Tab-separated table of C-alpha atoms and ligand atoms in Angstrom:
chain	number	residue	atom	x	y	z
G	1	UNK	CA	-61.129	111.973	98.689
G	2	UNK	CA	-59.851	113.922	101.833
G	3	UNK	CA	-56.436	114.435	102.395
G	4	UNK	CA	-54.978	113.764	105.888
G	5	UNK	CA	-51.605	114.849	107.351
G	6	UNK	CA	-50.453	112.630	110.398
G	7	UNK	CA	-48.119	114.055	113.006
G	8	UNK	CA	-45.825	111.687	114.887
G	9	UNK	CA	-43.192	111.781	117.810
G	10	UNK	CA	-42.263	108.236	118.028
G	11	UNK	CA	-44.036	104.798	118.273
G	12	UNK	CA	-47.028	105.750	116.055
G	13	UNK	CA	-49.632	102.832	116.922
G	14	UNK	CA	-52.368	105.282	116.398
G	15	UNK	CA	-51.300	106.522	112.977
G	16	UNK	CA	-50.685	102.618	112.406
G	17	UNK	CA	-54.352	102.069	113.584
G	18	UNK	CA	-55.968	105.058	111.396
G	19	UNK	CA	-53.709	103.496	108.319
G	20	UNK	CA	-54.866	100.142	108.657
G	21	UNK	CA	-58.511	101.312	109.202
G	22	UNK	CA	-58.453	102.147	105.491
G	23	UNK	CA	-61.242	104.468	106.056
G	24	UNK	CA	-63.272	105.507	102.767
G	25	UNK	CA	-62.787	108.508	100.989
G	26	UNK	CA	-59.561	109.208	103.159
G	27	UNK	CA	-55.972	109.493	101.576
G	28	UNK	CA	-53.006	109.389	104.326
G	29	UNK	CA	-51.061	112.212	102.344
G	30	UNK	CA	-48.053	111.948	104.724
G	31	UNK	CA	-46.807	111.160	107.924
G	32	UNK	CA	-44.686	113.901	109.422
G	33	UNK	CA	-42.103	113.712	112.467
G	34	UNK	CA	-40.589	116.320	114.547
G	35	UNK	CA	-37.991	113.342	115.878
G	36	UNK	CA	-35.571	111.714	112.778
G	37	UNK	CA	-35.576	108.558	114.931
G	38	UNK	CA	-39.439	108.129	115.162
G	39	UNK	CA	-40.045	104.426	114.741
G	40	UNK	CA	-43.234	105.201	113.068
G	41	UNK	CA	-41.834	106.789	109.889
G	42	UNK	CA	-40.438	103.282	108.975
G	43	UNK	CA	-44.363	101.913	108.581
G	44	UNK	CA	-45.472	104.721	106.858
G	45	UNK	CA	-42.636	104.221	104.317
G	46	UNK	CA	-43.661	100.522	104.238
G	47	UNK	CA	-47.159	101.332	103.314
G	48	UNK	CA	-45.935	103.939	100.431
G	49	UNK	CA	-47.162	106.976	102.555
G	50	UNK	CA	-44.783	110.201	102.146
G	51	UNK	CA	-42.570	110.683	105.128
G	52	UNK	CA	-40.982	113.971	106.505
G	53	UNK	CA	-39.094	115.323	109.224
G	54	UNK	CA	-39.110	118.611	110.518
G	55	UNK	CA	-36.895	118.379	113.560
G	56	UNK	CA	-37.801	121.076	116.390
G	57	UNK	CA	-33.836	120.619	117.502
G	58	UNK	CA	-33.401	122.869	114.123
G	59	UNK	CA	-35.435	125.717	114.898
G	60	UNK	CA	-34.470	128.602	117.146
G	61	UNK	CA	-37.986	128.890	118.509
G	62	UNK	CA	-41.666	127.377	118.555
G	63	UNK	CA	-42.683	130.137	116.335
G	64	UNK	CA	-40.085	128.966	113.511
G	65	UNK	CA	-40.487	124.867	114.225
G	66	UNK	CA	-44.271	125.734	113.774
G	67	UNK	CA	-44.218	127.850	110.512
G	68	UNK	CA	-41.905	125.275	108.789
G	69	UNK	CA	-44.028	122.065	110.279
G	70	UNK	CA	-47.107	124.500	108.342
G	71	UNK	CA	-45.121	124.785	105.135
G	72	UNK	CA	-44.496	120.955	105.203
G	73	UNK	CA	-48.161	120.208	105.783
G	74	UNK	CA	-49.358	122.731	103.283
G	75	UNK	CA	-47.561	121.211	100.534
G	76	UNK	CA	-49.479	118.001	101.265
G	77	UNK	CA	-52.523	119.929	100.878
G	78	UNK	CA	-54.049	118.618	104.221
G	79	UNK	CA	-57.913	119.225	105.068
G	80	UNK	CA	-57.359	117.051	108.394
G	81	UNK	CA	-54.198	117.446	110.635
G	82	UNK	CA	-54.292	114.258	113.043
G	83	UNK	CA	-52.185	114.571	116.252
G	84	UNK	CA	-51.101	110.788	116.931
G	85	UNK	CA	-48.590	111.014	119.667
G	86	UNK	CA	-47.347	114.417	118.725
G	87	UNK	CA	-45.275	115.341	121.333
G	88	UNK	CA	-44.656	119.346	120.992
G	89	UNK	CA	-47.117	122.304	122.234
G	90	UNK	CA	-48.207	124.095	119.408
G	91	UNK	CA	-48.365	127.908	118.988
G	92	UNK	CA	-51.782	129.801	118.925
G	93	UNK	CA	-50.961	130.743	115.368
G	94	UNK	CA	-50.247	126.992	114.583
G	95	UNK	CA	-53.651	125.917	116.037
G	96	UNK	CA	-55.550	128.728	114.769
G	97	UNK	CA	-54.665	128.016	111.218
G	98	UNK	CA	-55.753	124.394	111.407
G	99	UNK	CA	-58.797	125.155	113.599
G	100	UNK	CA	-61.782	123.155	112.988
G	101	UNK	CA	-59.308	120.344	111.196
G	102	UNK	CA	-56.713	119.387	113.987
G	103	UNK	CA	-57.576	116.638	115.859
G	104	UNK	CA	-55.309	115.058	118.753
G	105	UNK	CA	-55.559	111.960	121.159
G	106	UNK	CA	-54.697	112.185	124.840
G	107	UNK	CA	-54.323	109.125	127.113
G	108	UNK	CA	-57.072	110.504	129.621
G	109	UNK	CA	-60.957	111.256	130.171
G	110	UNK	CA	-60.098	114.962	129.768
G	111	UNK	CA	-60.853	117.178	131.423
G	112	UNK	CA	-59.195	114.810	134.007
G	113	UNK	CA	-55.378	114.384	133.638
G	114	UNK	CA	-54.269	116.892	131.127
G	115	UNK	CA	-50.477	116.791	130.419
G	116	UNK	CA	-47.973	114.119	130.760
G	117	UNK	CA	-47.867	110.907	133.163
G	118	UNK	CA	-51.857	110.849	132.679
G	119	UNK	CA	-52.032	106.677	133.731
G	120	UNK	CA	-49.773	107.003	136.791
G	121	UNK	CA	-51.493	110.211	137.956
G	122	UNK	CA	-54.594	108.366	137.667
G	123	UNK	CA	-53.629	105.302	139.299
G	124	UNK	CA	-52.460	107.585	142.247
G	125	UNK	CA	-55.608	109.454	142.146
G	126	UNK	CA	-57.361	106.515	142.844
G	127	UNK	CA	-60.028	106.859	140.302
G	128	UNK	CA	-62.300	103.503	138.763
G	129	UNK	CA	-62.471	104.843	135.227
G	130	UNK	CA	-60.036	105.812	133.030
G	131	UNK	CA	-59.894	106.007	128.973
G	132	UNK	CA	-58.423	108.259	126.139
G	133	UNK	CA	-60.342	111.603	124.382
G	134	UNK	CA	-60.155	112.341	121.113
G	135	UNK	CA	-60.951	116.270	120.673
G	136	UNK	CA	-60.391	118.980	118.377
G	137	UNK	CA	-57.257	120.878	118.976
G	138	UNK	CA	-57.923	124.679	120.577
G	139	UNK	CA	-54.826	126.866	122.003
G	140	UNK	CA	-55.390	125.766	125.634
G	141	UNK	CA	-53.401	122.551	126.145
G	142	UNK	CA	-55.331	119.061	125.957
G	143	UNK	CA	-58.437	121.156	125.770
G	144	UNK	CA	-61.048	121.472	123.018
G	145	UNK	CA	-64.223	120.223	121.873
G	146	UNK	CA	-64.114	116.435	122.432
G	147	UNK	CA	-65.544	113.753	120.020
G	148	UNK	CA	-65.147	110.604	121.384
G	149	UNK	CA	-64.007	108.999	124.513
G	150	UNK	CA	-63.366	105.619	125.672
G	151	UNK	CA	-63.578	104.411	129.163
G	152	UNK	CA	-61.499	101.447	130.546
G	153	UNK	CA	-61.759	100.155	134.090
G	154	UNK	CA	-58.846	101.049	136.722
G	155	UNK	CA	-58.263	97.368	138.317
G	156	UNK	CA	-56.649	96.303	141.529
G	157	UNK	CA	-52.621	95.960	140.837
G	158	UNK	CA	-52.875	98.141	137.846
G	159	UNK	CA	-49.283	99.542	137.298
G	160	UNK	CA	-48.561	102.202	134.521
G	161	UNK	CA	-47.893	99.453	132.067
G	162	UNK	CA	-50.982	97.558	132.108
G	163	UNK	CA	-53.001	100.575	132.638
G	164	UNK	CA	-51.532	102.318	129.765
G	165	UNK	CA	-51.883	98.741	127.683
G	166	UNK	CA	-55.518	99.090	128.243
G	167	UNK	CA	-56.199	102.368	127.451
G	168	UNK	CA	-53.923	102.124	124.198
G	169	UNK	CA	-56.285	99.021	122.865
G	170	UNK	CA	-59.154	101.949	122.935
G	171	UNK	CA	-57.255	104.311	121.402
G	172	UNK	CA	-56.445	102.426	118.115
G	173	UNK	CA	-60.450	101.870	118.193
G	174	UNK	CA	-61.527	105.511	118.492
G	175	UNK	CA	-59.121	107.558	116.715
G	176	UNK	CA	-60.091	106.042	113.396
G	177	UNK	CA	-63.602	106.465	114.381
G	178	UNK	CA	-63.037	110.036	114.760
G	179	UNK	CA	-61.173	110.153	111.835
G	180	UNK	CA	-64.050	108.359	109.829
G	181	UNK	CA	-66.771	110.660	111.202
G	182	UNK	CA	-64.665	113.759	109.994
G	183	UNK	CA	-64.004	112.503	106.657
G	184	UNK	CA	-67.873	111.542	106.204
G	185	UNK	CA	-68.606	115.497	107.568
G	186	UNK	CA	-70.869	114.397	110.175
G	187	UNK	CA	-69.337	116.157	112.682
G	188	UNK	CA	-70.091	119.919	113.877
G	189	UNK	CA	-69.000	122.137	116.988
G	190	UNK	CA	-71.415	124.210	118.699
G	191	UNK	CA	-71.305	127.310	119.586
G	192	UNK	CA	-70.383	126.292	123.108
G	193	UNK	CA	-67.883	124.025	122.115
G	194	UNK	CA	-69.627	120.688	122.054
G	195	UNK	CA	-69.433	118.410	119.089
G	196	UNK	CA	-72.841	116.876	117.600
G	197	UNK	CA	-72.226	113.486	115.649
G	198	UNK	CA	-74.938	113.213	112.705
G	199	UNK	CA	-76.973	110.270	112.922
G	200	UNK	CA	-74.974	108.586	115.568
G	201	UNK	CA	-76.764	106.491	118.237
G	202	UNK	CA	-75.618	106.922	121.850
G	203	UNK	CA	-74.737	103.496	123.475
G	204	UNK	CA	-75.944	103.689	127.117
G	205	UNK	CA	-74.427	100.082	127.410
G	206	UNK	CA	-71.273	100.783	125.927
G	207	UNK	CA	-67.842	101.925	127.396
G	208	UNK	CA	-67.588	104.255	124.458
G	209	UNK	CA	-70.190	106.764	123.342
G	210	UNK	CA	-69.962	109.931	121.451
G	211	UNK	CA	-69.650	112.754	123.565
G	212	UNK	CA	-72.572	114.931	123.525
G	213	UNK	CA	-71.525	117.496	126.654
G	214	UNK	CA	-68.719	118.619	128.429
G	215	UNK	CA	-68.219	118.988	132.195
G	216	UNK	CA	-68.770	122.675	132.817
G	217	UNK	CA	-66.479	124.365	135.095
G	218	UNK	CA	-63.694	121.750	134.958
G	219	UNK	CA	-60.638	123.580	135.370
G	220	UNK	CA	-58.559	121.884	132.955
G	221	UNK	CA	-59.345	124.243	130.142
G	222	UNK	CA	-58.305	127.453	132.174
G	223	UNK	CA	-54.730	127.826	131.895
G	224	UNK	CA	-51.908	126.160	129.644
G	225	UNK	CA	-48.658	125.058	131.354
G	226	UNK	CA	-45.462	126.731	130.303
P	1	GAR	C1	-50.748	107.532	122.512
P	1	GAR	O1	-50.968	106.821	124.031
P	1	GAR	C2	-51.065	109.097	122.865
P	1	GAR	O2	-52.564	109.081	123.535
P	1	GAR	C3	-50.240	110.031	123.575
P	1	GAR	O3	-49.008	109.370	123.321
P	1	GAR	C4	-49.010	107.798	122.752
P	1	GAR	C5	-48.480	107.930	121.324
P	1	GAR	O4	-48.263	106.818	120.987
P	1	GAR	N1	-50.527	111.388	123.491
P	1	GAR	C6	-50.122	111.973	124.233
P	1	GAR	O5	-49.654	111.649	125.223
P	1	GAR	C7	-50.511	113.374	124.146
P	1	GAR	N2	-50.630	114.453	124.997
P	1	GAR	P1	-48.286	106.064	119.274
P	1	GAR	O6	-47.002	106.801	119.061
P	1	GAR	O7	-47.798	104.727	119.715
P	1	GAR	O8	-49.748	106.430	118.838
């Protein structure tokens, strides 16, 4: 069994999708929130999953918060740490501590639209395709080796709500898939930062393919917003 700790900040629908997937070989060891009022905590508790709150407002610095968060995570012996709508920028020290076993989901086709308000920005940019990305976390914000992406169309008349709902449905599909691959020991990251998925056929006809390459020179990874 691999122990998984899921970090949330709010609704927790991605966490729910991962829990509901019932991934063989995975044990959800804890759900931790940085906000005491995170709605997802109730779902986890109702499922008998240990929950904890590490309230970022109680700490004088990012470093102090991250240290307390890591301590709480480590009490559950996490082999994989899953960021599921966890809306805090993490320090480099925290990211390095969990390197290779820290995953995030971001609501855009990275490296497009890192940061916030991704759906509105996609509409304003006039892109025809949008989506979501699961990636391993590296110190640069919303960057790091791409594990899986899902693509959705941007339709005429879409607003932020309709587009985010379309993307969220795909998030709930790809995040459990990425976690499943990790639990099955099928993911490796090449020296160039590309994820390989062992024994996974690439489906050219579908919207979702395991990512085999990255966009060279795309600037999203160059800097970290302050
Ligand atoms: C999801 O759409 C997730 O991709 C996004 O927050 C939402 C959380 O929803 N994450 C980020 O924007 C991270 N930068 P959820 O709490 O229902 O899973």
